[in-house]
Short mmCIF file of C-alpha atoms and ligand atoms in Angstrom, two decimals:
data_model
loop_
_atom_site.label_atom_id
_atom_site.label_comp_id
_atom_site.label_asym_id
_atom_site.label_seq_id
_atom_site.Cartn_x
_atom_site.Cartn_y
_atom_site.Cartn_z
CA MET A 1 135.93 189.26 89.78
CA LEU A 2 137.61 188.97 86.43
CA ARG A 3 135.34 186.30 85.42
CA THR A 4 132.28 188.28 86.47
CA SER A 5 133.83 191.25 84.45
CA LEU A 6 134.20 189.37 81.39
CA LEU A 7 130.77 187.79 81.35
CA ILE A 8 129.32 191.27 81.83
CA ALA A 9 131.53 192.59 78.91
CA ALA A 10 130.24 189.50 76.90
CA ARG A 11 126.72 191.16 76.84
CA SER A 12 128.09 194.73 76.17
CA ALA A 13 127.82 196.17 72.63
CA GLY A 14 130.56 198.73 73.64
CA CYS A 15 133.20 196.06 74.68
CA ARG A 16 132.18 194.14 71.52
CA LYS A 17 133.11 197.06 69.33
CA LEU A 18 136.45 197.48 71.33
CA VAL A 19 137.55 193.71 71.43
CA GLU A 20 136.61 193.23 67.70
CA ARG A 21 138.97 196.30 66.78
CA VAL A 22 142.08 194.40 68.24
CA PRO A 23 143.84 192.84 65.32
CA PHE A 24 145.20 190.03 67.42
CA THR A 25 141.76 188.97 68.53
CA ARG A 26 141.02 186.99 65.26
CA ASN A 27 144.11 184.61 66.05
CA LEU A 28 142.80 183.61 69.33
CA VAL A 29 139.27 183.45 68.22
CA ALA A 30 140.58 180.96 65.62
CA ARG A 31 141.44 178.60 68.38
CA PHE A 32 138.00 178.22 69.35
CA VAL A 33 135.95 179.00 66.18
CA ALA A 34 136.25 176.74 63.12
CA GLY A 35 135.64 179.61 60.50
CA SER A 36 133.38 182.55 59.89
CA THR A 37 131.48 180.64 57.20
CA LEU A 38 129.95 177.07 56.84
CA GLU A 39 132.55 176.27 53.95
CA GLU A 40 135.30 177.34 56.06
CA ALA A 41 133.97 175.05 58.92
CA LEU A 42 133.23 171.90 57.10
CA PRO A 43 136.92 170.82 56.68
CA THR A 44 137.39 170.65 60.49
CA VAL A 45 134.12 168.61 60.69
CA ALA A 46 135.43 166.21 58.24
CA ARG A 47 138.70 166.02 60.03
CA LEU A 48 136.93 165.52 63.52
CA THR A 49 134.31 162.88 62.34
CA GLU A 50 137.33 160.70 61.21
CA ASP A 51 137.45 159.45 64.82
CA ARG A 52 135.15 161.80 66.70
CA LEU A 53 131.43 163.04 66.70
CA VAL A 54 130.55 166.74 66.17
CA THR A 55 127.77 169.03 67.05
CA LEU A 56 127.76 172.19 65.22
CA ASP A 57 126.81 175.69 66.49
CA HIS A 58 125.98 178.31 64.09
CA LEU A 59 127.28 181.29 66.16
CA GLY A 60 124.55 183.78 67.43
CA GLU A 61 122.46 184.77 70.21
CA ASP A 62 120.02 187.21 71.62
CA VAL A 63 118.51 188.15 68.12
CA THR A 64 116.42 191.42 68.21
CA ASP A 65 113.95 190.84 65.47
CA GLU A 66 112.10 188.18 63.79
CA ALA A 67 114.03 188.62 60.38
CA GLN A 68 117.24 187.97 62.40
CA ALA A 69 115.51 184.86 63.87
CA ARG A 70 114.58 183.66 60.25
CA THR A 71 118.15 184.07 59.04
CA THR A 72 119.31 181.76 61.93
CA VAL A 73 116.75 179.01 60.82
CA ASP A 74 117.77 179.64 57.19
CA ALA A 75 121.45 179.13 58.23
CA TYR A 76 120.78 175.88 60.11
CA ALA A 77 118.68 174.45 57.15
CA ARG A 78 121.82 175.18 54.91
CA LEU A 79 124.02 173.54 57.53
CA LEU A 80 121.90 170.49 57.63
CA GLY A 81 121.56 170.15 54.02
CA GLU A 82 125.30 170.37 53.56
CA LEU A 83 125.76 167.79 56.40
CA ASP A 84 123.47 165.35 54.56
CA ARG A 85 125.10 166.14 51.11
CA ALA A 86 128.75 165.72 52.73
CA GLY A 87 127.69 162.24 54.14
CA LEU A 88 128.49 163.60 57.61
CA ALA A 89 125.11 163.48 59.21
CA ASP A 90 125.39 160.41 60.89
CA ARG A 91 128.26 161.69 62.73
CA ALA A 92 127.53 165.33 63.16
CA GLU A 93 124.33 167.05 64.60
CA VAL A 94 123.58 170.51 65.40
CA SER A 95 123.19 172.73 68.82
CA VAL A 96 120.70 175.68 68.81
CA LYS A 97 120.43 178.60 71.03
CA LEU A 98 116.84 179.54 71.50
CA SER A 99 117.67 183.17 71.92
CA ALA A 100 119.10 183.12 68.28
CA VAL A 101 115.68 182.00 66.93
CA GLY A 102 113.60 184.54 68.74
CA GLN A 103 113.28 183.55 72.49
CA PHE A 104 114.04 187.08 73.85
CA LEU A 105 111.53 188.80 71.54
CA PRO A 106 109.22 191.08 73.37
CA ALA A 107 106.06 189.92 71.70
CA ASP A 108 105.44 186.10 71.42
CA GLY A 109 109.17 185.36 71.78
CA GLU A 110 108.49 181.91 73.22
CA LYS A 111 106.15 180.99 70.47
CA ILE A 112 108.41 182.20 67.58
CA ALA A 113 111.35 180.47 69.09
CA LEU A 114 109.32 177.29 69.22
CA ASP A 115 107.96 177.55 65.52
CA ASN A 116 111.51 178.33 64.50
CA ALA A 117 113.12 175.68 66.40
CA ARG A 118 110.58 173.13 64.88
CA LEU A 119 111.67 174.22 61.35
CA ILE A 120 115.32 173.26 62.35
CA CYS A 121 114.16 170.04 63.77
CA GLU A 122 112.20 169.20 60.57
CA ALA A 123 115.57 170.13 58.66
CA ALA A 124 117.47 167.66 60.85
CA ALA A 125 115.03 164.89 60.63
CA ALA A 126 115.33 165.17 56.95
CA ALA A 127 118.92 165.07 57.02
CA GLY A 128 118.77 162.14 59.57
CA THR A 129 120.47 163.62 62.48
CA THR A 130 119.44 165.31 65.84
CA VAL A 131 119.31 168.78 67.66
CA THR A 132 120.49 169.74 71.13
CA LEU A 133 119.09 172.78 72.75
CA ASP A 134 121.93 174.86 74.22
CA MET A 135 121.11 176.31 77.76
CA GLU A 136 121.51 180.19 78.30
CA ASP A 137 121.45 182.06 81.52
CA HIS A 138 118.88 181.00 84.20
CA THR A 139 116.18 183.53 83.25
CA THR A 140 115.57 181.16 80.33
CA THR A 141 115.68 177.85 81.83
CA ASP A 142 111.96 177.36 82.32
CA SER A 143 111.06 178.56 78.90
CA THR A 144 113.77 176.42 77.22
CA LEU A 145 112.68 173.22 79.22
CA GLY A 146 109.13 173.96 78.25
CA ILE A 147 110.03 174.29 74.49
CA LEU A 148 112.14 171.11 74.77
CA ARG A 149 108.97 169.37 75.97
CA GLU A 150 106.97 170.76 73.24
CA LEU A 151 109.41 169.74 70.56
CA ARG A 152 109.87 166.25 71.79
CA VAL A 153 106.28 165.45 71.07
CA ASP A 154 107.10 165.41 67.32
CA PHE A 155 110.89 165.08 67.65
CA PRO A 156 111.43 162.52 70.53
CA TRP A 157 115.29 162.78 70.04
CA VAL A 158 115.69 166.41 70.76
CA GLY A 159 118.43 166.95 73.34
CA ALA A 160 118.73 169.37 76.42
CA VAL A 161 121.46 170.96 78.07
CA LEU A 162 121.45 171.25 82.01
CA GLN A 163 123.97 173.38 83.97
CA ALA A 164 125.34 171.88 87.44
CA TYR A 165 125.98 175.42 88.74
CA LEU A 166 122.32 176.02 89.09
CA ARG A 167 120.47 174.87 92.28
CA ARG A 168 117.60 173.58 90.67
CA THR A 169 119.67 171.32 88.20
CA GLU A 170 119.70 168.07 90.27
CA ALA A 171 115.73 168.03 90.18
CA ASP A 172 115.93 168.96 86.52
CA CYS A 173 118.26 165.70 86.20
CA ARG A 174 115.64 163.67 87.71
CA ASP A 175 112.96 164.86 85.64
CA LEU A 176 115.04 164.32 82.56
CA ALA A 177 116.62 160.96 83.41
CA HIS A 178 113.95 159.06 81.52
CA GLU A 179 113.99 156.56 78.59
CA GLY A 180 114.65 158.44 75.33
CA SER A 181 115.96 161.63 76.93
CA ARG A 182 119.37 162.96 76.02
CA VAL A 183 120.93 165.27 78.60
CA ARG A 184 124.08 167.16 78.04
CA LEU A 185 125.49 167.89 81.59
CA CYS A 186 127.81 171.09 81.75
CA LYS A 187 128.96 173.20 84.45
CA GLY A 188 127.38 176.36 83.38
CA ALA A 189 129.16 179.36 81.54
CA TYR A 190 127.00 182.57 82.45
CA ASP A 191 127.52 184.86 85.49
CA GLU A 192 124.69 183.77 87.88
CA PRO A 193 123.46 185.08 91.48
CA ALA A 194 124.17 183.17 94.30
CA SER A 195 120.31 182.97 94.86
CA VAL A 196 119.98 180.50 92.03
CA ALA A 197 123.67 179.34 91.40
CA TYR A 198 126.67 177.76 93.31
CA ARG A 199 129.36 180.15 93.00
CA ASP A 200 132.29 178.26 94.51
CA LYS A 201 134.05 175.80 92.05
CA SER A 202 134.02 173.04 94.50
CA GLU A 203 130.40 173.38 95.18
CA VAL A 204 129.84 173.36 91.21
CA ASP A 205 131.91 170.30 91.00
CA ARG A 206 130.03 168.69 93.80
CA SER A 207 126.71 169.30 92.10
CA TYR A 208 128.23 168.06 88.76
CA VAL A 209 128.92 164.63 90.35
CA ARG A 210 125.34 164.63 91.90
CA CYS A 211 123.92 165.34 88.67
CA LEU A 212 125.89 162.66 86.76
CA LYS A 213 124.99 160.15 89.34
CA THR A 214 121.32 160.64 88.67
CA LEU A 215 121.62 160.93 84.90
CA VAL A 216 123.89 157.76 84.73
CA ALA A 217 121.59 155.82 86.98
CA GLY A 218 118.57 156.87 85.03
CA SER A 219 117.40 155.37 81.68
CA GLY A 220 118.18 158.24 79.36
CA TYR A 221 121.40 159.01 77.30
CA PRO A 222 123.90 161.29 79.30
CA MET A 223 126.18 163.55 77.46
CA VAL A 224 129.06 164.24 79.79
CA ALA A 225 130.30 167.93 78.67
CA THR A 226 133.33 168.91 80.45
CA HIS A 227 137.09 169.16 80.05
CA ASP A 228 137.65 168.48 83.79
CA PRO A 229 139.61 165.35 83.96
CA ARG A 230 138.40 164.62 87.55
CA MET A 231 134.70 164.87 86.15
CA VAL A 232 135.58 162.52 83.25
CA ALA A 233 137.21 159.94 85.48
CA ILE A 234 134.00 159.82 87.69
CA ALA A 235 131.80 159.65 84.78
CA GLU A 236 133.89 156.57 83.33
CA ARG A 237 133.61 154.95 86.77
CA LEU A 238 129.91 155.69 87.14
CA ALA A 239 129.01 154.53 83.76
CA ALA A 240 130.94 151.35 84.19
CA GLY A 241 129.25 150.65 87.51
CA ALA A 242 126.07 151.13 86.14
CA GLY A 243 126.74 148.65 83.42
CA ARG A 244 126.61 151.24 80.63
CA SER A 245 128.30 150.38 77.40
CA ALA A 246 130.25 152.64 75.48
CA HIS A 247 127.30 153.33 73.29
CA ASP A 248 125.02 154.26 76.24
CA HIS A 249 126.57 157.56 76.94
CA GLU A 250 129.06 159.98 75.47
CA TYR A 251 131.78 162.75 76.16
CA GLN A 252 131.63 166.09 74.89
CA MET A 253 134.39 168.92 74.82
CA LEU A 254 134.51 172.26 72.97
CA HIS A 255 136.51 172.64 69.68
CA GLY A 256 140.06 173.73 70.59
CA ILE A 257 140.15 172.68 74.30
CA ARG A 258 141.98 169.38 75.42
CA GLU A 259 142.30 167.72 72.08
CA ALA A 260 144.50 165.13 73.20
CA GLU A 261 142.08 163.95 75.76
CA GLN A 262 139.43 163.92 72.98
CA VAL A 263 141.65 161.59 71.02
CA ARG A 264 142.17 159.52 74.00
CA ILE A 265 138.48 158.87 74.77
CA ALA A 266 137.95 158.29 71.13
CA ALA A 267 140.69 155.75 70.82
CA GLN A 268 139.58 153.96 73.78
CA GLY A 269 136.33 153.14 72.00
CA GLY A 270 134.39 155.91 73.78
CA ARG A 271 131.60 158.18 72.21
CA MET A 272 133.52 161.53 72.05
CA ARG A 273 131.64 164.55 70.55
CA VAL A 274 133.23 167.99 69.71
CA TYR A 275 131.15 171.16 69.81
CA VAL A 276 132.26 173.05 66.70
CA PRO A 277 131.02 176.72 66.59
CA TYR A 278 131.48 178.70 63.28
CA GLY A 279 130.02 181.91 61.99
CA ASP A 280 130.71 185.75 62.54
CA GLU A 281 128.87 186.15 65.78
CA TRP A 282 131.61 184.84 67.78
CA TYR A 283 131.82 187.62 70.35
CA GLY A 284 129.75 186.25 73.27
CA TYR A 285 130.94 182.83 72.75
CA PHE A 286 134.50 183.95 72.74
CA MET A 287 134.21 186.15 75.81
CA ARG A 288 132.68 183.04 77.79
CA ARG A 289 135.81 180.88 76.87
CA LEU A 290 138.07 183.63 78.02
CA ALA A 291 136.28 183.80 81.34
CA GLU A 292 136.54 179.99 81.89
CA ARG A 293 140.34 180.11 82.01
CA PRO A 294 142.78 182.59 83.64
CA ALA A 295 145.46 181.54 80.95
CA ASN A 296 143.29 182.62 78.25
CA ILE A 297 142.65 185.88 79.84
CA ALA A 298 146.36 186.50 80.36
CA PHE A 299 147.26 185.64 76.78
CA PHE A 300 144.55 187.84 75.36
CA ALA A 301 145.64 190.76 77.71
CA ARG A 302 149.15 190.48 76.60
CA SER A 303 147.98 190.66 72.81
CA LEU A 304 145.93 193.68 73.80
CA VAL A 305 148.89 195.66 75.18
CA GLY A 306 151.16 194.62 72.27
CA SER A 307 148.53 195.47 69.72
P1 FDA B 401 136.46 173.56 84.46
O1 FDA B 401 135.99 174.95 84.08
O2 FDA B 401 136.59 173.29 85.64
O3 FDA B 401 137.72 173.36 83.53
C1 FDA B 401 138.41 172.02 83.70
C2 FDA B 401 139.67 172.35 82.70
O4 FDA B 401 139.37 172.25 81.28
C3 FDA B 401 140.46 173.50 82.85
O5 FDA B 401 141.50 173.50 84.02
C4 FDA B 401 141.24 173.77 81.52
O6 FDA B 401 142.43 172.66 81.62
C5 FDA B 401 140.18 173.15 80.70
N1 FDA B 401 139.19 174.31 80.22
C6 FDA B 401 138.23 174.62 80.50
N2 FDA B 401 137.63 175.78 79.80
C7 FDA B 401 138.69 176.08 79.05
C8 FDA B 401 138.76 177.05 78.30
N3 FDA B 401 137.87 177.79 77.97
N4 FDA B 401 140.05 177.22 77.52
C9 FDA B 401 140.97 176.25 77.58
N5 FDA B 401 140.87 175.21 78.66
C10 FDA B 401 139.67 175.25 79.29
N6 FDA B 401 127.58 176.22 78.95
C11 FDA B 401 126.41 176.74 79.20
O7 FDA B 401 126.02 177.46 80.14
N7 FDA B 401 125.38 176.19 78.42
C12 FDA B 401 125.59 175.34 77.41
O8 FDA B 401 124.59 175.12 76.46
C13 FDA B 401 127.04 174.92 77.10
N8 FDA B 401 127.41 173.97 76.33
C14 FDA B 401 128.53 173.18 76.30
C15 FDA B 401 128.61 172.41 75.45
C16 FDA B 401 129.97 171.63 75.53
C17 FDA B 401 130.07 170.41 74.62
C18 FDA B 401 130.78 171.78 76.40
C19 FDA B 401 132.02 170.82 76.72
C20 FDA B 401 130.49 172.87 77.28
C21 FDA B 401 129.37 173.61 77.08
N9 FDA B 401 129.22 174.70 78.10
C22 FDA B 401 128.02 175.31 78.17
C23 FDA B 401 130.37 175.48 78.95
C24 FDA B 401 130.28 174.85 79.99
O9 FDA B 401 129.30 175.24 81.05
C25 FDA B 401 131.70 175.30 80.80
O10 FDA B 401 131.78 176.60 81.02
C26 FDA B 401 132.84 174.94 79.98
O11 FDA B 401 132.77 173.53 79.69
C27 FDA B 401 133.96 174.79 81.26
O12 FDA B 401 133.92 173.94 82.30
P2 FDA B 401 134.65 172.49 82.47
O13 FDA B 401 133.59 171.55 82.75
O14 FDA B 401 135.53 172.03 81.27
O15 FDA B 401 135.58 172.76 83.82
#
């Protein structure tokens, strides 16, 4: 119930104004977001890449006009140029939300998003790194996977995200478990109806394991995106059982969550990638992180009362 309310609030302009006005919010946001500018985020990237890999997200989603979409493309081009200049492009890639490059625009949104994502892929290729397309709510899944297919014609290293809470995802994992494919498997962070998604945590976890089995048994490159120690242990067992080396799959976690576990996996020789968001448009991302964990909500509520 609380999770659903927070996820609805994540898309409300009124709630956004309210939350942004709370002075203490910034401190909590700083736990999950590496800075409001690229310059602020780069030291975090440099620190993390000493023992881990990184994927950077220039925060933003649901743009409402083409100019905003172009601003997102320019921000990614600058980011990729900086990664290259700083010598970080072999350890840091980027994650892109298609709604931030125009997917939801009423006229030709999909085409605009495809063209813009292509520009970001060209910049990534020039820097010598890769792009992964984030997955948003279920109304975008077909469109995002369609754009992925188109991009992979010219940029076969583009990765996708699949969400285990969606009932369709086992089938999508089968489709994407092929040679050259990179799939980040997460549980899913949006408020989805029971008609398309498992709503019960144990059902989501069971689906996650089924999807993992498909990806690990396939010939693509599985990216295990979870902070759940049980899922990580199962992935480790499945990968070992399938004869995958440490370089044949990777683990991924969000910046600011379970850092000790990130360090443990990296220290044991595993490929551990941290998802690092930065920028001013932190509201939607932040609200989804609150919704994931009751303790975060309690902490935030206490700060609201105290502010
Ligand atoms: P689960 O929610 O069961 O949490 C397991 C444990 O992890 C918790 O008990 C707690 O200890 C810790 N934890 C989890 N979330 C926390 C939080 N917010 N704060 C503090 N501790 C927390 N989703 C999506 O829909 N589309 C996407 O593109 C992506 N991309 C993505 C990339 C990467 C690298 C990751 C790790 C995750 C995503 N997600 C995502 C988010 C994902 O769908 C999911 O909501 C979160 O990862 C939480 O689920 P867990 O698998 O961690 O398990």
